[in-house]
XYZ file of C-alpha atoms in Angstrom:
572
model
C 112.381 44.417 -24.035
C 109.843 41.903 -22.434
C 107.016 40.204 -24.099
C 104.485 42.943 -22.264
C 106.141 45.731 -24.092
C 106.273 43.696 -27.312
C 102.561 43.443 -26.661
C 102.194 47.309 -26.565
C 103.892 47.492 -29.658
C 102.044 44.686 -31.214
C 98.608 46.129 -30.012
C 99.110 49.289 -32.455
C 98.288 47.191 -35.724
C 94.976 47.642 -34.780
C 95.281 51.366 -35.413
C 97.677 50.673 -38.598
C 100.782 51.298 -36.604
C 101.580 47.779 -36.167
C 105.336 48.771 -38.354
C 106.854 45.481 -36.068
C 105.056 43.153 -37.437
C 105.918 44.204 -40.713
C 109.054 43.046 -40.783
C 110.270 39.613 -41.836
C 109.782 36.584 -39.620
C 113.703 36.507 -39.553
C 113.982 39.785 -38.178
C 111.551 38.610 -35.512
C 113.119 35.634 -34.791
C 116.123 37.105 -34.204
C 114.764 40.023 -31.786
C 112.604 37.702 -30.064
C 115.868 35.295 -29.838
C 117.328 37.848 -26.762
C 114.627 37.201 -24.874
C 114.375 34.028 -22.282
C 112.578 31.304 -24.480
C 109.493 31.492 -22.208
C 108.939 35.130 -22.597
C 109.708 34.882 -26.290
C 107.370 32.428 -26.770
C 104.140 34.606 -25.148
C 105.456 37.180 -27.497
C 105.197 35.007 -30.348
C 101.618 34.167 -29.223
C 100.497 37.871 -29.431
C 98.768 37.932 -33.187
C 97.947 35.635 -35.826
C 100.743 37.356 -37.467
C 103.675 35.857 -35.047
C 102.415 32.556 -34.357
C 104.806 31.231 -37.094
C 107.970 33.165 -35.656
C 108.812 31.139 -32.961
C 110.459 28.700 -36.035
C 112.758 31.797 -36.507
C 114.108 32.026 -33.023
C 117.897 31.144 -32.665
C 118.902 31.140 -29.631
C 117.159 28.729 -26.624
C 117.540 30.309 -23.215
C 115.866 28.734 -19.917
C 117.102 30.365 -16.414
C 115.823 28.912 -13.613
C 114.624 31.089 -10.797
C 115.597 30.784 -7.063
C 112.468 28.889 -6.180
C 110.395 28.737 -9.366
C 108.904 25.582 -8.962
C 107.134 24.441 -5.140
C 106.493 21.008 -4.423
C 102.998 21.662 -4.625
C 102.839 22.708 -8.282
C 105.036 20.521 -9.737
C 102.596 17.684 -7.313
C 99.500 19.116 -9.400
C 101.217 18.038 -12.023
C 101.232 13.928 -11.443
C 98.942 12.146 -12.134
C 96.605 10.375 -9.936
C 98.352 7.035 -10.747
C 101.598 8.886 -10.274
C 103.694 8.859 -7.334
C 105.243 12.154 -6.256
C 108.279 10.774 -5.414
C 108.752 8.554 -9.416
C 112.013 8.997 -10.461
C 110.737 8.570 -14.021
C 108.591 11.950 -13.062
C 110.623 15.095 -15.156
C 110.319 18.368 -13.125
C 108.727 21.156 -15.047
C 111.698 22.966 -15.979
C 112.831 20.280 -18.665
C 108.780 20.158 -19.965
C 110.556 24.393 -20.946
C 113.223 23.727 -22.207
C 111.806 20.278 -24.254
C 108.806 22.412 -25.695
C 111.022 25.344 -26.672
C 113.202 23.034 -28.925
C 109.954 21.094 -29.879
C 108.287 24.503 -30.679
C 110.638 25.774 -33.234
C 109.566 23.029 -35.459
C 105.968 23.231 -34.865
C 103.911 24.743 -37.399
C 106.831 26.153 -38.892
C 105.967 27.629 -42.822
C 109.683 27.171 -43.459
C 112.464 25.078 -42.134
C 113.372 26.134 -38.359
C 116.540 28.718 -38.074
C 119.841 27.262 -37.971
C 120.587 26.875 -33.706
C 123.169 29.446 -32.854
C 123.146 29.175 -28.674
C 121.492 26.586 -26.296
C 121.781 28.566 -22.817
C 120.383 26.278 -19.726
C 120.917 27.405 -16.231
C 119.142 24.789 -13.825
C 120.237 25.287 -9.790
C 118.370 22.523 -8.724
C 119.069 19.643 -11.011
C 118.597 16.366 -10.045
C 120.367 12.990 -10.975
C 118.797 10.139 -12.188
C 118.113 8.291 -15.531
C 115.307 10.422 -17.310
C 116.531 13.616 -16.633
C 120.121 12.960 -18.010
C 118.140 11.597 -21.071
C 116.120 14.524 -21.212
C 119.114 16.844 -21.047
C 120.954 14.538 -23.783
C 118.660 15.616 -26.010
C 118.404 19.092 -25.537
C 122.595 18.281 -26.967
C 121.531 16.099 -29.452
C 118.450 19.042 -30.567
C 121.320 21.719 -31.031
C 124.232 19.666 -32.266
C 121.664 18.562 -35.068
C 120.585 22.044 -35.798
C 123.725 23.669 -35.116
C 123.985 26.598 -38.259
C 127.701 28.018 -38.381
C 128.396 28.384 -34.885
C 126.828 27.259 -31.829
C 127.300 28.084 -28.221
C 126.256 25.686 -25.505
C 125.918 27.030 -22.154
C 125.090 24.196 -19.713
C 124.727 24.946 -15.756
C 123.021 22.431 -14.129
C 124.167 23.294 -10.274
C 124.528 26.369 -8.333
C 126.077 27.649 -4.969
C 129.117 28.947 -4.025
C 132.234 27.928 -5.984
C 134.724 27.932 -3.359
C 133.874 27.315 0.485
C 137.317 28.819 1.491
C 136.860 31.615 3.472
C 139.542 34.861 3.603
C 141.019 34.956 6.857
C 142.593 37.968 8.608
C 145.786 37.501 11.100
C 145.463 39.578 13.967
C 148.068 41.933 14.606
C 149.606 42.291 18.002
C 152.420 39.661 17.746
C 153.314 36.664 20.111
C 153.085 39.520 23.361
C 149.097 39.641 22.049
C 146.657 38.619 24.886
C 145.237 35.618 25.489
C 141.782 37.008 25.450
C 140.453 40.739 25.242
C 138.704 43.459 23.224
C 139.152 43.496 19.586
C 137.159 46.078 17.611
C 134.327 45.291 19.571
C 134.739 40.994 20.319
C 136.524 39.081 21.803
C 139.411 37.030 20.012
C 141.755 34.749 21.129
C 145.519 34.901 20.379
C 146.434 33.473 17.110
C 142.536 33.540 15.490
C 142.101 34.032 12.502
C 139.153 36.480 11.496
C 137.211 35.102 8.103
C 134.661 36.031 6.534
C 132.913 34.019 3.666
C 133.949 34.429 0.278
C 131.607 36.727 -1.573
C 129.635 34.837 -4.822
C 131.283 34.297 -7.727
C 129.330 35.114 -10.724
C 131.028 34.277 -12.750
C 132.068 32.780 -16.145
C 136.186 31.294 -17.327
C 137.545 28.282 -18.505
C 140.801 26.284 -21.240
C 142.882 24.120 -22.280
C 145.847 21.770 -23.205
C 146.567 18.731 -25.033
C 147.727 14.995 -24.588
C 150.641 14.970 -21.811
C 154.163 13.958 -23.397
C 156.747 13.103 -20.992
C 158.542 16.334 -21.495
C 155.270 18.452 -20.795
C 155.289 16.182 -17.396
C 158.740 16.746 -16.619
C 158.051 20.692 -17.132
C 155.113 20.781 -14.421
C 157.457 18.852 -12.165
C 155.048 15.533 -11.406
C 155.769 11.869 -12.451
C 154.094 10.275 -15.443
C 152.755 7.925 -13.736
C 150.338 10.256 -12.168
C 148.755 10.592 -15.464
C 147.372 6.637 -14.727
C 145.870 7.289 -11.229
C 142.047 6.789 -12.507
C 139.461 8.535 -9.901
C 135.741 6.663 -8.894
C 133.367 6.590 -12.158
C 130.724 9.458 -11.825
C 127.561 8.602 -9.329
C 123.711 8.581 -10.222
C 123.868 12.685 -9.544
C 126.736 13.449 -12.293
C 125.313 14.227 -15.288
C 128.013 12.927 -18.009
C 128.005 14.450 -21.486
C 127.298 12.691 -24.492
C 130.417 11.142 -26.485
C 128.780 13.175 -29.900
C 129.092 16.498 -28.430
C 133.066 16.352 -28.786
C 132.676 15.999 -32.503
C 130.682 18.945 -33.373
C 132.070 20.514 -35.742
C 130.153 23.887 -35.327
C 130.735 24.270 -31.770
C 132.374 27.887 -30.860
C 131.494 28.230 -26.866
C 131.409 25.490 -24.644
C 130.703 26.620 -20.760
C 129.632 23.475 -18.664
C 129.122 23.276 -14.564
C 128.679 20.318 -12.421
C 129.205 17.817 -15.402
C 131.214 14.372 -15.728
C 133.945 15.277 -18.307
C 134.790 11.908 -20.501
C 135.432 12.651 -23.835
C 135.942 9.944 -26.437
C 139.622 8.537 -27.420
C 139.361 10.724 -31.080
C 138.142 14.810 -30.156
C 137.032 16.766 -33.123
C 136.125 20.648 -32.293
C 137.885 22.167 -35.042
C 136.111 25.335 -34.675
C 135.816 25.430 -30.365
C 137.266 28.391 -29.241
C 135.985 29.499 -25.822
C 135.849 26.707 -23.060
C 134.468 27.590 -19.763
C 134.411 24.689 -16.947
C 132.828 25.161 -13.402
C 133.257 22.470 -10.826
C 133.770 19.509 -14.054
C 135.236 16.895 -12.958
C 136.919 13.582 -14.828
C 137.884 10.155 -14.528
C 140.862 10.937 -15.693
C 143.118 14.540 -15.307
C 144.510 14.414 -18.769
C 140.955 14.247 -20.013
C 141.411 17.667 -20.030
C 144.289 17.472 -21.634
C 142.854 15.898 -24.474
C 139.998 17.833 -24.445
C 141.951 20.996 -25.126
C 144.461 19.870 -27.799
C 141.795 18.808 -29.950
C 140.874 22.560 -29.874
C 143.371 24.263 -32.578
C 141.755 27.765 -32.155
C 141.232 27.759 -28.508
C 141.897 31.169 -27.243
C 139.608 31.458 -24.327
C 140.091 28.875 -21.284
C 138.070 29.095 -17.571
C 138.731 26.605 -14.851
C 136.890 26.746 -11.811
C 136.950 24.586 -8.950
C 137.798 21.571 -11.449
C 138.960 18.378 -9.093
C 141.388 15.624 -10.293
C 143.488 18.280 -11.989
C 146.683 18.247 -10.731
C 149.235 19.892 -13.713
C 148.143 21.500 -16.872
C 149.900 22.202 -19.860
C 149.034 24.537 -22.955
C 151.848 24.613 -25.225
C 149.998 23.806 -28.200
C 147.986 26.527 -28.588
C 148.096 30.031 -27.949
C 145.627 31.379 -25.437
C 144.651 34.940 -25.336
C 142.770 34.765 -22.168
C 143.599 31.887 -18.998
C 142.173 31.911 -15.864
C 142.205 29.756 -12.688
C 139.844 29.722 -10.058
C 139.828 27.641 -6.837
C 141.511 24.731 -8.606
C 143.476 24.203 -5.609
C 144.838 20.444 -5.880
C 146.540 22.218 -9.378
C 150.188 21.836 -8.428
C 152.005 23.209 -11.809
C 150.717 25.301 -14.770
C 152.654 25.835 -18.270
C 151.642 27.903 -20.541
C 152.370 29.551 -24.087
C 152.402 33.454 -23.222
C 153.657 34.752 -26.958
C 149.601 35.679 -27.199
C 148.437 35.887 -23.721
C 146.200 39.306 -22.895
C 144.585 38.058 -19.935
C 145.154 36.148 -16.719
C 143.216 35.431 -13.948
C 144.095 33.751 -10.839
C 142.113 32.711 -7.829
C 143.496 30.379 -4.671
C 146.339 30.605 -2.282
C 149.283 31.752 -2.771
C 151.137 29.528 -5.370
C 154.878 28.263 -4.805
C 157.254 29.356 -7.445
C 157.120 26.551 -9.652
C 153.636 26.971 -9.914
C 153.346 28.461 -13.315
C 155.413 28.215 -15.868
C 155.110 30.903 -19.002
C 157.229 30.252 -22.129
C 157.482 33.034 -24.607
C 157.249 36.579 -24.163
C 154.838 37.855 -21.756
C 154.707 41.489 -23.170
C 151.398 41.333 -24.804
C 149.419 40.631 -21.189
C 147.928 43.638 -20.521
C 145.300 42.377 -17.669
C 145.921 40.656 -14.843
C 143.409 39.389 -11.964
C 144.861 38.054 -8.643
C 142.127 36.791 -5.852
C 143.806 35.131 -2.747
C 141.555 33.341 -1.018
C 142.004 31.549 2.644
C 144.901 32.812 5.023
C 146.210 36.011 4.744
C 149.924 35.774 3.504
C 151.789 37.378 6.015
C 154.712 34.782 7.045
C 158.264 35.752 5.315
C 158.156 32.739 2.726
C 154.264 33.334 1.602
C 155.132 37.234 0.931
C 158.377 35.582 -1.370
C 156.348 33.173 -3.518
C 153.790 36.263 -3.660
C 156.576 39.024 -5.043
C 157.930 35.879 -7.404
C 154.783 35.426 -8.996
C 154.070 39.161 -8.966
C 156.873 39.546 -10.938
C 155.302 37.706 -13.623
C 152.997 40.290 -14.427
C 155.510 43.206 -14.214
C 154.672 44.616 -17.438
C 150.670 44.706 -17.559
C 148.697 47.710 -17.723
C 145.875 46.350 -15.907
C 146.190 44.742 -11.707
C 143.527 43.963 -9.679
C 144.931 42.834 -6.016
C 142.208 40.947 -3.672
C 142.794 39.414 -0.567
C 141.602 39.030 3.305
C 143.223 43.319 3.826
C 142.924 45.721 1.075
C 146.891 45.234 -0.065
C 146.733 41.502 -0.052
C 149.906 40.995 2.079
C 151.610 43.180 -0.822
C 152.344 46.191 0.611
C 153.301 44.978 3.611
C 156.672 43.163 2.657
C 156.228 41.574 -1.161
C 156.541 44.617 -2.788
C 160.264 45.312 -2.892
C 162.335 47.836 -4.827
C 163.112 45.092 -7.087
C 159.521 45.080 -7.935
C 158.443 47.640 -10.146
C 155.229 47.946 -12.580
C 156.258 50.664 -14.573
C 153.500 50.381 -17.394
C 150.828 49.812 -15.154
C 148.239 52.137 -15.868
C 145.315 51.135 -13.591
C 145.280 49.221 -10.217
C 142.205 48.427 -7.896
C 142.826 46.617 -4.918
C 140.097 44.842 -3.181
C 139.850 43.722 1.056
C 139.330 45.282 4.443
C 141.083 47.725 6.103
C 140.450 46.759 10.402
C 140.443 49.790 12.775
C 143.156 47.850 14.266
C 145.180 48.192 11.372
C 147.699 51.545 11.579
C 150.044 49.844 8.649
C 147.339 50.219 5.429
C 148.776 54.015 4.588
C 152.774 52.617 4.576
C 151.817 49.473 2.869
C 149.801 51.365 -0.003
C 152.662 53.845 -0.071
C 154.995 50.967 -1.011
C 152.908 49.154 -3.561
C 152.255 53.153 -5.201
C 156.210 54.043 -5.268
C 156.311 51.041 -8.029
C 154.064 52.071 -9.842
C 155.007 55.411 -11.076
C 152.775 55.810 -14.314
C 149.848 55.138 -12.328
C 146.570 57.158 -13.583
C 143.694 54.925 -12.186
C 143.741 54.020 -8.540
C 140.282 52.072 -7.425
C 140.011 50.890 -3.573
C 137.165 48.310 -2.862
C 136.307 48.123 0.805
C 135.472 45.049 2.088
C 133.352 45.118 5.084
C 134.633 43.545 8.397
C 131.252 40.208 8.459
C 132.470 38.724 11.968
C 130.742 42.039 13.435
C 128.010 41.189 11.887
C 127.321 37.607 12.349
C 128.212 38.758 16.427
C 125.078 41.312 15.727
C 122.535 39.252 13.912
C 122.537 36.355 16.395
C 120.587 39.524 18.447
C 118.874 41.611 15.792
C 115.268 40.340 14.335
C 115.429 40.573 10.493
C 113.731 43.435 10.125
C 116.769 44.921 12.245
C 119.306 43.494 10.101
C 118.009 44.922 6.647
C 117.572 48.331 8.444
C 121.000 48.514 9.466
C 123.765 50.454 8.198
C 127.620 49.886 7.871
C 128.389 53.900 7.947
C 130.553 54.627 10.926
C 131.355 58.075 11.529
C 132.412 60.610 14.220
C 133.474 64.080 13.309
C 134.916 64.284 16.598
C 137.785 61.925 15.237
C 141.451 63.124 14.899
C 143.368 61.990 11.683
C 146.102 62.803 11.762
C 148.286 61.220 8.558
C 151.393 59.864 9.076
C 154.715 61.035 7.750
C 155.180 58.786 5.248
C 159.068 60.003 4.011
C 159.381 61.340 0.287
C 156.540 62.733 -2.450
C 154.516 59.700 -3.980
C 155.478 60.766 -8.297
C 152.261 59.010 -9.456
C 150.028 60.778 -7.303
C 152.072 63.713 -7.505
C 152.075 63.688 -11.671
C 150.334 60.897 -12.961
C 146.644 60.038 -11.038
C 143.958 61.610 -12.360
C 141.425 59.581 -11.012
C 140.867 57.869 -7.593
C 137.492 55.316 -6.754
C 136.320 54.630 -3.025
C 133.601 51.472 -3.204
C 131.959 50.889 -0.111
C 133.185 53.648 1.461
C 132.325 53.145 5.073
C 133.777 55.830 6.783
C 135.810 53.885 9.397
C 138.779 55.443 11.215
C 141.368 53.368 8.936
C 139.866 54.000 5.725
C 139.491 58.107 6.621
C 142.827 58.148 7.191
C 144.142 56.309 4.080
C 141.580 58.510 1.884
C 142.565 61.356 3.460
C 146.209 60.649 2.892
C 145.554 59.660 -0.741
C 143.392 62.757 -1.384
C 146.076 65.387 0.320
C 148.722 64.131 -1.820
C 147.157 63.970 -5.491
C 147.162 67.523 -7.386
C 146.650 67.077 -10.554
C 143.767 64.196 -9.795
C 140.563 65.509 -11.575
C 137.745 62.826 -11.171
C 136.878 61.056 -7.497
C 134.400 58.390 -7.558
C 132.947 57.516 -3.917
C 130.324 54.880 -3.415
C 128.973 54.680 -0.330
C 127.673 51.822 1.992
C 124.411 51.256 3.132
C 123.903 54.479 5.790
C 121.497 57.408 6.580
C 121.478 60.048 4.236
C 122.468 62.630 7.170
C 126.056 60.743 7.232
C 126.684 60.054 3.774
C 126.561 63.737 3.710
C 128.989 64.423 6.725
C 131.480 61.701 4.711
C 130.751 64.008 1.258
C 131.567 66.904 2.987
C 134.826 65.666 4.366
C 136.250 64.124 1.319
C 135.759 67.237 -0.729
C 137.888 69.018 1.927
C 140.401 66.491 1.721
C 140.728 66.858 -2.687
C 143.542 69.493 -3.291
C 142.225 69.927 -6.810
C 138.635 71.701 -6.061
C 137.503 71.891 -9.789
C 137.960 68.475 -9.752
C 134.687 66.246 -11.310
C 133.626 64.552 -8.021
C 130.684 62.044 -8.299
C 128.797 60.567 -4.935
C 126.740 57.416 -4.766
C-alpha cells in the first residue's frame, strides 16, 4: 500500500469513515513501518491525526533509485558560498535517511518505538570523511534504540557481483576448422563462447570462529597464512564502527562493500543471520572471529568476500551456508549434523575443497552455479561427480552452468552416482543448435534420479548473437526484437536413446520450460521429454520475448507432443 492509497483511505474521515485512523498510533506505526521511510513519512503527514505516528514507526528503510539524484539538484542544493565539488558537502540521500531517524523523535507524545530494522541500500556511495560519519550514526541511531531484535541491512555499492563470464567450448574437436560458420558467426578453433553472468540479486552470508591449528591443518593451508595482513582500507571503504560488534540485540546483519575489522573481544550473543557481499578485511580470520562470537548463527552468505582463503565452522551448527564467487577460498569445513541448505557459486572446486563433518542427511536443498569455463576436460567432470556426491541425498538440485546440464550429463554423472531421494531438479544454461548431445546427457543425469516428480529446464539464451546484432540494430530495433525461432518445416526426429526413463515413466508429474525459445535443440529435447512422460499431469511453458502468431505455433506443438492430454497445461 503506498502513501496515495493511504491518502484515499485517510480522506474518508471527512465523511465519518475515517475507521484507519482510529486505531492506535502503534498499529499505525507498525503498518506505516512496511513502507520506504519516505513514503511513510508523506503518509504520516496526511491529517492532524498522524502527524504524531511517525514516532511509532519501526523499521527505517531508504532505497536508492537508479539515478535519483542529478548533479543539478543536488547543485541547487549548495550554497552560494559552497563549492560543488566540497567533500564536506553530504549528498541528499543521507539528509533521508538522517531526518527519518531524526523524525521519529520529533514531536513524539510518547517515547519513539523500540528500532527493529535499519534497511539502507545506497548504489552510489561515496568515500570520504563526512559521509562515513554520517553513516556511523545511522549505526550508532539503531544500536541505541535497538528494542529486542534488530536487523541492519547496509548496502552501500551496487553492480555486478562477479565479472566472470560462463563460457561455452565449442564442439567439433581438434579436426574443428580454423575459421567458419558457427550458428550464424564466425569462431575460431578453440574459442570459447561467453556470455555475461546474469545479476545477482541477491542476499547470503556466515560464519566460523578463531582458527586453531587443527582447524588449519583440516583446510589443508599453513598457519602462518593466518599472519599475512592485507593493505589497510582506502578513503572509499567505509569501515564499521568497533560498537556495532557488541550489540547485544542484533539478529540480521547483511553488509556490502564494507571494511570488516572487528574488535579483539566480539559480543553478538543473539546474531543469527550474517549476510556479507564483496566485505573485505585486513585480516582473513577476521571472519573467523567474527563468526565464533555468534553462538546461534544459523544463517551464513558470502559473496565475492576477498582475503578469504579457508573457512572453518565447526563451532556452530549452520542450517543454511552459501558461497558465492569467493574464488581465492581454497578449503571449506563445515558442521553438517544441522545443515538444510547449501549454496555454491564459482568454478568447479577440487576435492578437498569442502570438508563436511557429521551427517549430511538433513540437507534437503542444494544450489550449484558454475560460473567461467565450461567443465568439460576428464579431471574437471571428476572433481564435479566428487562434489556431487556430496549432495546425494537432497530432495532439492538446482544445476547451472555455461549448457543446460552443466558438464553433468555429459560424463560426471556415472552409475555410481545416484540421487535417489531427489524429488525436484531444475537445471539452468543453453542448449546451442550445434549441440546434438543435450537429449543423451539429460537422459543420464534422469536415470539417477528415479523418484523424480519435478523436472524444471531454464533456457538460457545464446548473448554472442546478440551483441553480433546490436552493433547493427538502432535501439528501438533491439527492444522490438524477439528471441522466438521457429520453422514448422523442421524435422525432429528424437533419438533412440536405449531403455524406458522409470521417473518419467512413473514418477514426473510435472515438467517447466522457462524461456522457451523454440530452437531446433530445445524442440527436440522437449519433444523427447514430453513423448516419454505418461503419467505427467501439469506442463508449465514460459515463453521468450516473440510475436503472438509463434508463441501460438510453439503452444500448438507442445500440446501434441504431451501423451497425457487431460493434463493441466499453463502458457505464458
Amino acid at each position: 500500500m503506498s502513501s496515495g492509497e493511504l491518502l484515499v483511505l485517510a480522506a474518508g474521515q471527512e465523511r465519518g469513515g475515517d475507521r484507519l485512523s482510529r486505531l492506535s498510533d502503534d498499529t499505525l506505526g507498525h503498518i506505516l513501518s512496511f513502507l520506504p521511510s519516505a513514503e511513510a513519512a508523506r503518509a504520516a503527514a496526511l491529517s492532524r491525526r498522524w502527524r504524531h505516528v511517525f514516532p511509532a514507526v519501526h523499521t527505517i528503510s531508504f532505497e536508492e533509485a537508479d539515478d535519483p539524484y542529478s548533479e543539478q539538484r543536488v547543485n541547487r542544493r549548495v550554497c552560494s558560498y559552497c563549492s560543488p565539488d566540497d567533500p564536506t558537502l553530504l549528498p541528499a540521500p543521507y539528509f533521508a535517511v538522517g531526518a527519518a531517524l531524526v523524525g521519529r523523535d520529533r514531536g513524539a507524545r510518547a517515547p519513539a518505538a523500540p528500532l527493529r530494522a535499519l534497511r539502507v541500500l545506497y548504489v552510489k556511495f561515496g568515500g570520504g570523511d563526512s559521509t562515513h560519519k554520517a553513516v556511523n550514526l545511522w549505526i550508532s541511531y539503531a544500536a541505541y534504540h535497538a528494542g529486542d531484535g534488530l536487523q541492519i541491512d547496509l548496502r552501500l555499492g551496487g553492480g555486478r557481483i562477479c565479472p566472470r563470464a560462463y563460457a561455452l567450448r565449442l564442439r567439433g574437436g581438434p579436426d574443428a576448422m580454423d575459421h567458419g560458420e558457427h550458428d550464424g558467426h564466425e569462431v575460431v578453433k578453440g574459442e570459447q563462447v561467453g556470455y555475461e553472468d546474469l545479476p545477482d540479486d541477491g542476499e547470503h552470508d556466515k560464519e566460523y570462529e578463531e582458527i586453531l591449528p587443527d582447524a588449519v591443518e583440516s583446510c589443508s593451508l599453513p598457519a602462518a597464512a593466518d599472519d599475512a595482513v592485507w593493505p589497510g582500507p582506502d578513503q572509499n571503504n567505509y569501515v564499521l564502527p568497533r560498537s556495532l560488534f557488541s550489540c547485544a540485540a542484533l539478529r540480521s546483519l547483511r553488509l556490502r562493500s564494507c571494511w570488516l575489522d572487528p574488535p579483539a573481544a566480539i559480543a553478538l550473543p543473539s546474531l543469527d543471520t550474517l549476510h556479507l557481499t564483496q566485505v573485505t578485511g585486513g585480516r582473513w580470520s577476521a571472519f573467523h572471529r567474527l563468526v565464533s562470537a555468534c553462538p546461534r548463527l544459523a544463517d551464513l552468505t558470502l559473496e565475492a568476500c576477498t582475503n578469504l582463503a579457508a573457512l572453518s565452522v565447526l563451532d556452530v551448527r549452520l542450517r543454511r551456508l552459501a558461497l558465492r564467487c569467493c574464488h581465492e577460498l581454497a578449503a571449506v569445513s563445515v558442521d553438517a549434523s544441522e545443515l538444510r541448505v547449501f549454496e555454491y557459486r564459482g568454478a568447479v572446486p577440487d576435492p578437498s575443497f569442502l570438508t563436511m563433518h557429521g551427517p549430511c542427511n538433513n540437507m534437503s536443498f542444494c544450489s550449484l552455479d558454475f560460473c567461467g569455463e565450461e567443465p568439460a576436460s576428464p579431471p574437471e567432470l571428476a572433481c564435479l561427480g566428487h562434489f556431487l556426491q556430496l549432495f546425494a541425498g537432497v530432495e532439492r538440485l538446482h544445476l547451472k552452468s555455461a549448457r543446460l546440464g552443466c558438464g553433468v550429463g555429459h560424463g560426471a554423472f556415472s552409475s555410481a552416482l545416484a540421487f535417489p531421494a531427489l524429488r525436484h531438479l531444475e537445471m539452468t544454461g543453453t542448449v546451442p543448435d550445434d549441440d546434438d548431445t543435450a537429449v543423451a546427457a539429460v537422459t543420464r543425469i534422469l536415470r539417477q534420479t528415479p523418484n523424480l516428480e519435478t523436472l524444471s529446464l531454464f533456457f538460457l539464451p545464446e548473448p554472442e548473437k546478440e551483441q553480433q546484432l546490436w552493433n547493427m540494430m538502432s535501439e528501438e530495433e533491439i527492444h522490438a526484437a524477439h528471441k522466438l525461432r521457429y520453422s514448422r518445416y523442421a524435422m525432429l526426429a528424437v533419438p533412440y536413446v536405449g531403455g524406458e526413463i522409470s521417473c518419467l515413466m512413473q514418477r514426473t508429474r510435472e515438467i517447466n520450460l522457462v524461456h522457451y525459445q523454440g530452437a531446433m535443440a530445445q524442440r527436440l529435447l522437449a519433444k523427447f521429454l514430453l513423448c516419454n512422460a505418461p503419467v505427467v499431469d501439469e506442463v508449465c511453458c514460459t515463453f521468450a520475448r516473440g510475436p503472438l502468431s509463434l508463441q501460438i505455433e510453439l503452444m500448438k506443438e507442445i500440446k501434441g507432443w504431451v501423451m497425457n492430454k487431460s493434463a493441466n497445461m499453463l502458457f505464458l
